[in-house]
């Protein structure tokens, strides 16, 4: 089994940390839907400011809020304003199942509005798998 990227929020900024909340990361459901990230789905989070890496599950916050709130123990890994990368993954049986995948990658402005929507596109080429980044959907 291979673990591969399925969706990514790249460079979203932390809007809050709630240590005494019962865990998870709270995200704007509109942005999650645009990328294909589901409620209760486990995601990896990488903090670009301090290098911390963690995993937790997603809960949806207020639509249109552009929120990114680390809750519970995850709140210790970030500070408000930190840029993070959030990735959702999936498992495939081998390299032969990677071709045809095209995960959505959203990049963000400083106010957590979406800057661009990208796709990482994997195709089968004559020498094996090829990779490209495409703009838009």
PDB file of C-alpha atoms in Angstrom:
ATOM      1  CA  UNK A   1       0.000   0.000   0.000  1.00  0.00           C
ATOM      2  CA  UNK A   2       1.121   3.525  -0.800  1.00  0.00           C
ATOM      3  CA  UNK A   3      -0.116   6.614   0.982  1.00  0.00           C
ATOM      4  CA  UNK A   4      -0.674   9.464  -1.491  1.00  0.00           C
ATOM      5  CA  UNK A   5      -1.957  13.023  -1.374  1.00  0.00           C
ATOM      6  CA  UNK A   6      -5.703  13.452  -1.972  1.00  0.00           C
ATOM      7  CA  UNK A   7      -6.236  17.145  -1.101  1.00  0.00           C
ATOM      8  CA  UNK A   8      -4.174  20.023   0.293  1.00  0.00           C
ATOM      9  CA  UNK A   9      -4.629  23.450   1.848  1.00  0.00           C
ATOM     10  CA  UNK A  10      -1.242  25.123   1.366  1.00  0.00           C
ATOM     11  CA  UNK A  11      -0.260  28.188   3.372  1.00  0.00           C
ATOM     12  CA  UNK A  12      -3.500  28.734   5.249  1.00  0.00           C
ATOM     13  CA  UNK A  13      -2.982  30.822   8.376  1.00  0.00           C
ATOM     14  CA  UNK A  14      -3.969  29.780  11.866  1.00  0.00           C
ATOM     15  CA  UNK A  15      -6.802  32.027  13.079  1.00  0.00           C
ATOM     16  CA  UNK A  16      -7.018  30.634  16.601  1.00  0.00           C
ATOM     17  CA  UNK A  17      -5.834  28.085  19.140  1.00  0.00           C
ATOM     18  CA  UNK A  18      -8.264  26.577  21.663  1.00  0.00           C
ATOM     19  CA  UNK A  19      -6.292  24.450  24.117  1.00  0.00           C
ATOM     20  CA  UNK A  20      -9.286  23.513  26.270  1.00  0.00           C
ATOM     21  CA  UNK A  21     -11.462  22.410  23.361  1.00  0.00           C
ATOM     22  CA  UNK A  22     -11.900  18.657  22.949  1.00  0.00           C
ATOM     23  CA  UNK A  23      -9.527  18.241  20.034  1.00  0.00           C
ATOM     24  CA  UNK A  24      -9.323  18.578  16.245  1.00  0.00           C
ATOM     25  CA  UNK A  25      -8.847  21.348  13.704  1.00  0.00           C
ATOM     26  CA  UNK A  26     -11.770  23.614  12.817  1.00  0.00           C
ATOM     27  CA  UNK A  27     -11.862  24.653   9.158  1.00  0.00           C
ATOM     28  CA  UNK A  28     -14.201  26.622   6.904  1.00  0.00           C
ATOM     29  CA  UNK A  29     -16.498  24.043   5.246  1.00  0.00           C
ATOM     30  CA  UNK A  30     -16.580  26.024   1.991  1.00  0.00           C
ATOM     31  CA  UNK A  31     -12.810  25.757   1.646  1.00  0.00           C
ATOM     32  CA  UNK A  32     -12.853  22.104   2.691  1.00  0.00           C
ATOM     33  CA  UNK A  33     -15.488  21.278   0.079  1.00  0.00           C
ATOM     34  CA  UNK A  34     -13.494  23.098  -2.604  1.00  0.00           C
ATOM     35  CA  UNK A  35     -10.476  20.919  -1.812  1.00  0.00           C
ATOM     36  CA  UNK A  36     -12.368  17.714  -1.005  1.00  0.00           C
ATOM     37  CA  UNK A  37     -11.663  17.470   2.732  1.00  0.00           C
ATOM     38  CA  UNK A  38     -14.387  15.865   4.846  1.00  0.00           C
ATOM     39  CA  UNK A  39     -15.584  16.310   8.429  1.00  0.00           C
ATOM     40  CA  UNK A  40     -14.008  13.773  10.834  1.00  0.00           C
ATOM     41  CA  UNK A  41     -11.313  12.988   8.265  1.00  0.00           C
ATOM     42  CA  UNK A  42      -7.808  12.720   9.697  1.00  0.00           C
ATOM     43  CA  UNK A  43      -5.340  15.156   8.166  1.00  0.00           C
ATOM     44  CA  UNK A  44      -1.660  15.902   8.496  1.00  0.00           C
ATOM     45  CA  UNK A  45      -0.700  19.434   9.508  1.00  0.00           C
ATOM     46  CA  UNK A  46       2.747  20.921   8.948  1.00  0.00           C
ATOM     47  CA  UNK A  47       3.580  24.274  10.537  1.00  0.00           C
ATOM     48  CA  UNK A  48       5.778  26.315   8.201  1.00  0.00           C
ATOM     49  CA  UNK A  49       6.797  28.696  11.002  1.00  0.00           C
ATOM     50  CA  UNK A  50       8.172  26.216  13.534  1.00  0.00           C
ATOM     51  CA  UNK A  51       8.424  22.864  11.728  1.00  0.00           C
ATOM     52  CA  UNK A  52       5.902  21.085  13.977  1.00  0.00           C
ATOM     53  CA  UNK A  53       4.074  18.154  12.374  1.00  0.00           C
ATOM     54  CA  UNK A  54       0.898  16.617  13.704  1.00  0.00           C
ATOM     55  CA  UNK A  55      -2.243  14.769  12.761  1.00  0.00           C
ATOM     56  CA  UNK A  56      -5.803  15.353  13.898  1.00  0.00           C
ATOM     57  CA  UNK A  57      -9.332  15.211  12.542  1.00  0.00           C
ATOM     58  CA  UNK A  58     -11.346  17.932  10.820  1.00  0.00           C
ATOM     59  CA  UNK A  59     -14.487  19.574  12.100  1.00  0.00           C
ATOM     60  CA  UNK A  60     -16.358  22.184  10.123  1.00  0.00           C
ATOM     61  CA  UNK A  61     -16.658  25.718  11.472  1.00  0.00           C
ATOM     62  CA  UNK A  62     -18.758  28.614  10.223  1.00  0.00           C
ATOM     63  CA  UNK A  63     -19.174  28.710   6.416  1.00  0.00           C
ATOM     64  CA  UNK A  64     -17.329  31.675   4.911  1.00  0.00           C
ATOM     65  CA  UNK A  65     -15.298  32.305   8.090  1.00  0.00           C
ATOM     66  CA  UNK A  66     -11.931  31.302   6.558  1.00  0.00           C
ATOM     67  CA  UNK A  67     -11.128  29.829   9.960  1.00  0.00           C
ATOM     68  CA  UNK A  68      -8.241  27.533  10.809  1.00  0.00           C
ATOM     69  CA  UNK A  69      -8.387  26.821  14.544  1.00  0.00           C
ATOM     70  CA  UNK A  70      -6.168  24.254  16.230  1.00  0.00           C
ATOM     71  CA  UNK A  71      -7.977  22.662  19.163  1.00  0.00           C
ATOM     72  CA  UNK A  72      -6.913  20.577  22.148  1.00  0.00           C
ATOM     73  CA  UNK A  73      -3.346  19.276  22.136  1.00  0.00           C
ATOM     74  CA  UNK A  74      -2.853  20.524  18.556  1.00  0.00           C
ATOM     75  CA  UNK A  75      -3.162  24.092  19.884  1.00  0.00           C
ATOM     76  CA  UNK A  76       0.298  23.697  21.451  1.00  0.00           C
ATOM     77  CA  UNK A  77       1.866  23.213  17.992  1.00  0.00           C
ATOM     78  CA  UNK A  78       0.821  26.553  16.504  1.00  0.00           C
ATOM     79  CA  UNK A  79       0.283  30.219  17.190  1.00  0.00           C
ATOM     80  CA  UNK A  80      -2.268  32.501  15.629  1.00  0.00           C
ATOM     81  CA  UNK A  81      -0.868  33.773  12.334  1.00  0.00           C
ATOM     82  CA  UNK A  82       1.333  30.731  11.645  1.00  0.00           C
ATOM     83  CA  UNK A  83       1.181  29.381   8.103  1.00  0.00           C
ATOM     84  CA  UNK A  84       0.326  25.693   7.903  1.00  0.00           C
ATOM     85  CA  UNK A  85      -0.060  23.047   5.239  1.00  0.00           C
ATOM     86  CA  UNK A  86      -2.970  20.658   5.715  1.00  0.00           C
ATOM     87  CA  UNK A  87      -3.070  17.461   3.689  1.00  0.00           C
ATOM     88  CA  UNK A  88      -5.617  14.702   3.330  1.00  0.00           C
ATOM     89  CA  UNK A  89      -4.342  11.366   2.070  1.00  0.00           C
ATOM     90  CA  UNK A  90      -5.595   8.135   0.624  1.00  0.00           C
ATOM     91  CA  UNK A  91      -4.141   4.681   0.184  1.00  0.00           C
ATOM     92  CA  UNK A  92      -3.631   2.923  -3.128  1.00  0.00           C
ATOM     93  CA  UNK A  93      -2.457  -0.603  -3.816  1.00  0.00           C
ATOM     94  CA  UNK A  94       0.610   0.413  -5.776  1.00  0.00           C
ATOM     95  CA  UNK A  95       2.119   2.811  -8.291  1.00  0.00           C
ATOM     96  CA  UNK A  96      -0.217   1.538 -11.021  1.00  0.00           C
ATOM     97  CA  UNK A  97      -3.133   3.209  -9.166  1.00  0.00           C
ATOM     98  CA  UNK A  98      -1.540   6.656  -9.026  1.00  0.00           C
ATOM     99  CA  UNK A  99      -1.997   7.548 -12.713  1.00  0.00           C
ATOM    100  CA  UNK A 100      -5.205   9.471 -13.246  1.00  0.00           C
ATOM    101  CA  UNK A 101      -5.123  11.053  -9.782  1.00  0.00           C
ATOM    102  CA  UNK A 102      -5.408  14.826  -9.625  1.00  0.00           C
ATOM    103  CA  UNK A 103      -5.710  16.111  -6.066  1.00  0.00           C
ATOM    104  CA  UNK A 104      -6.914  19.676  -5.523  1.00  0.00           C
ATOM    105  CA  UNK A 105      -4.450  22.067  -3.899  1.00  0.00           C
ATOM    106  CA  UNK A 106      -5.678  25.417  -2.615  1.00  0.00           C
ATOM    107  CA  UNK A 107      -3.145  28.157  -1.871  1.00  0.00           C
ATOM    108  CA  UNK A 108      -4.022  31.120   0.332  1.00  0.00           C
ATOM    109  CA  UNK A 109      -3.611  34.862   0.708  1.00  0.00           C
ATOM    110  CA  UNK A 110      -2.758  36.410   4.103  1.00  0.00           C
ATOM    111  CA  UNK A 111      -6.492  36.802   4.916  1.00  0.00           C
ATOM    112  CA  UNK A 112      -7.129  33.080   4.211  1.00  0.00           C
ATOM    113  CA  UNK A 113      -8.955  33.824   0.983  1.00  0.00           C
ATOM    114  CA  UNK A 114      -8.100  31.323  -1.743  1.00  0.00           C
ATOM    115  CA  UNK A 115      -5.289  32.630  -3.949  1.00  0.00           C
ATOM    116  CA  UNK A 116      -5.312  29.829  -6.474  1.00  0.00           C
ATOM    117  CA  UNK A 117      -6.791  26.433  -7.116  1.00  0.00           C
ATOM    118  CA  UNK A 118      -4.306  23.944  -8.502  1.00  0.00           C
ATOM    119  CA  UNK A 119      -4.352  20.283  -9.422  1.00  0.00           C
ATOM    120  CA  UNK A 120      -1.425  17.913  -9.125  1.00  0.00           C
ATOM    121  CA  UNK A 121      -1.917  15.716 -12.169  1.00  0.00           C
ATOM    122  CA  UNK A 122      -0.304  12.289 -12.525  1.00  0.00           C
ATOM    123  CA  UNK A 123      -0.395  10.549 -15.894  1.00  0.00           C
ATOM    124  CA  UNK A 124       1.166   7.437 -17.353  1.00  0.00           C
ATOM    125  CA  UNK A 125       4.004   8.338 -19.724  1.00  0.00           C
ATOM    126  CA  UNK A 126       6.299   6.221 -21.885  1.00  0.00           C
ATOM    127  CA  UNK A 127       8.936   6.191 -19.128  1.00  0.00           C
ATOM    128  CA  UNK A 128       6.554   5.714 -16.202  1.00  0.00           C
ATOM    129  CA  UNK A 129       4.536   8.202 -14.214  1.00  0.00           C
ATOM    130  CA  UNK A 130       4.606  11.896 -15.152  1.00  0.00           C
ATOM    131  CA  UNK A 131       3.671  14.796 -12.869  1.00  0.00           C
ATOM    132  CA  UNK A 132       2.328  18.258 -13.683  1.00  0.00           C
ATOM    133  CA  UNK A 133       0.752  21.157 -11.811  1.00  0.00           C
ATOM    134  CA  UNK A 134      -2.301  22.636 -13.523  1.00  0.00           C
ATOM    135  CA  UNK A 135      -4.112  25.853 -12.637  1.00  0.00           C
ATOM    136  CA  UNK A 136      -7.855  25.891 -12.111  1.00  0.00           C
ATOM    137  CA  UNK A 137     -10.300  23.021 -11.988  1.00  0.00           C
TER     138      UNK A 137
END
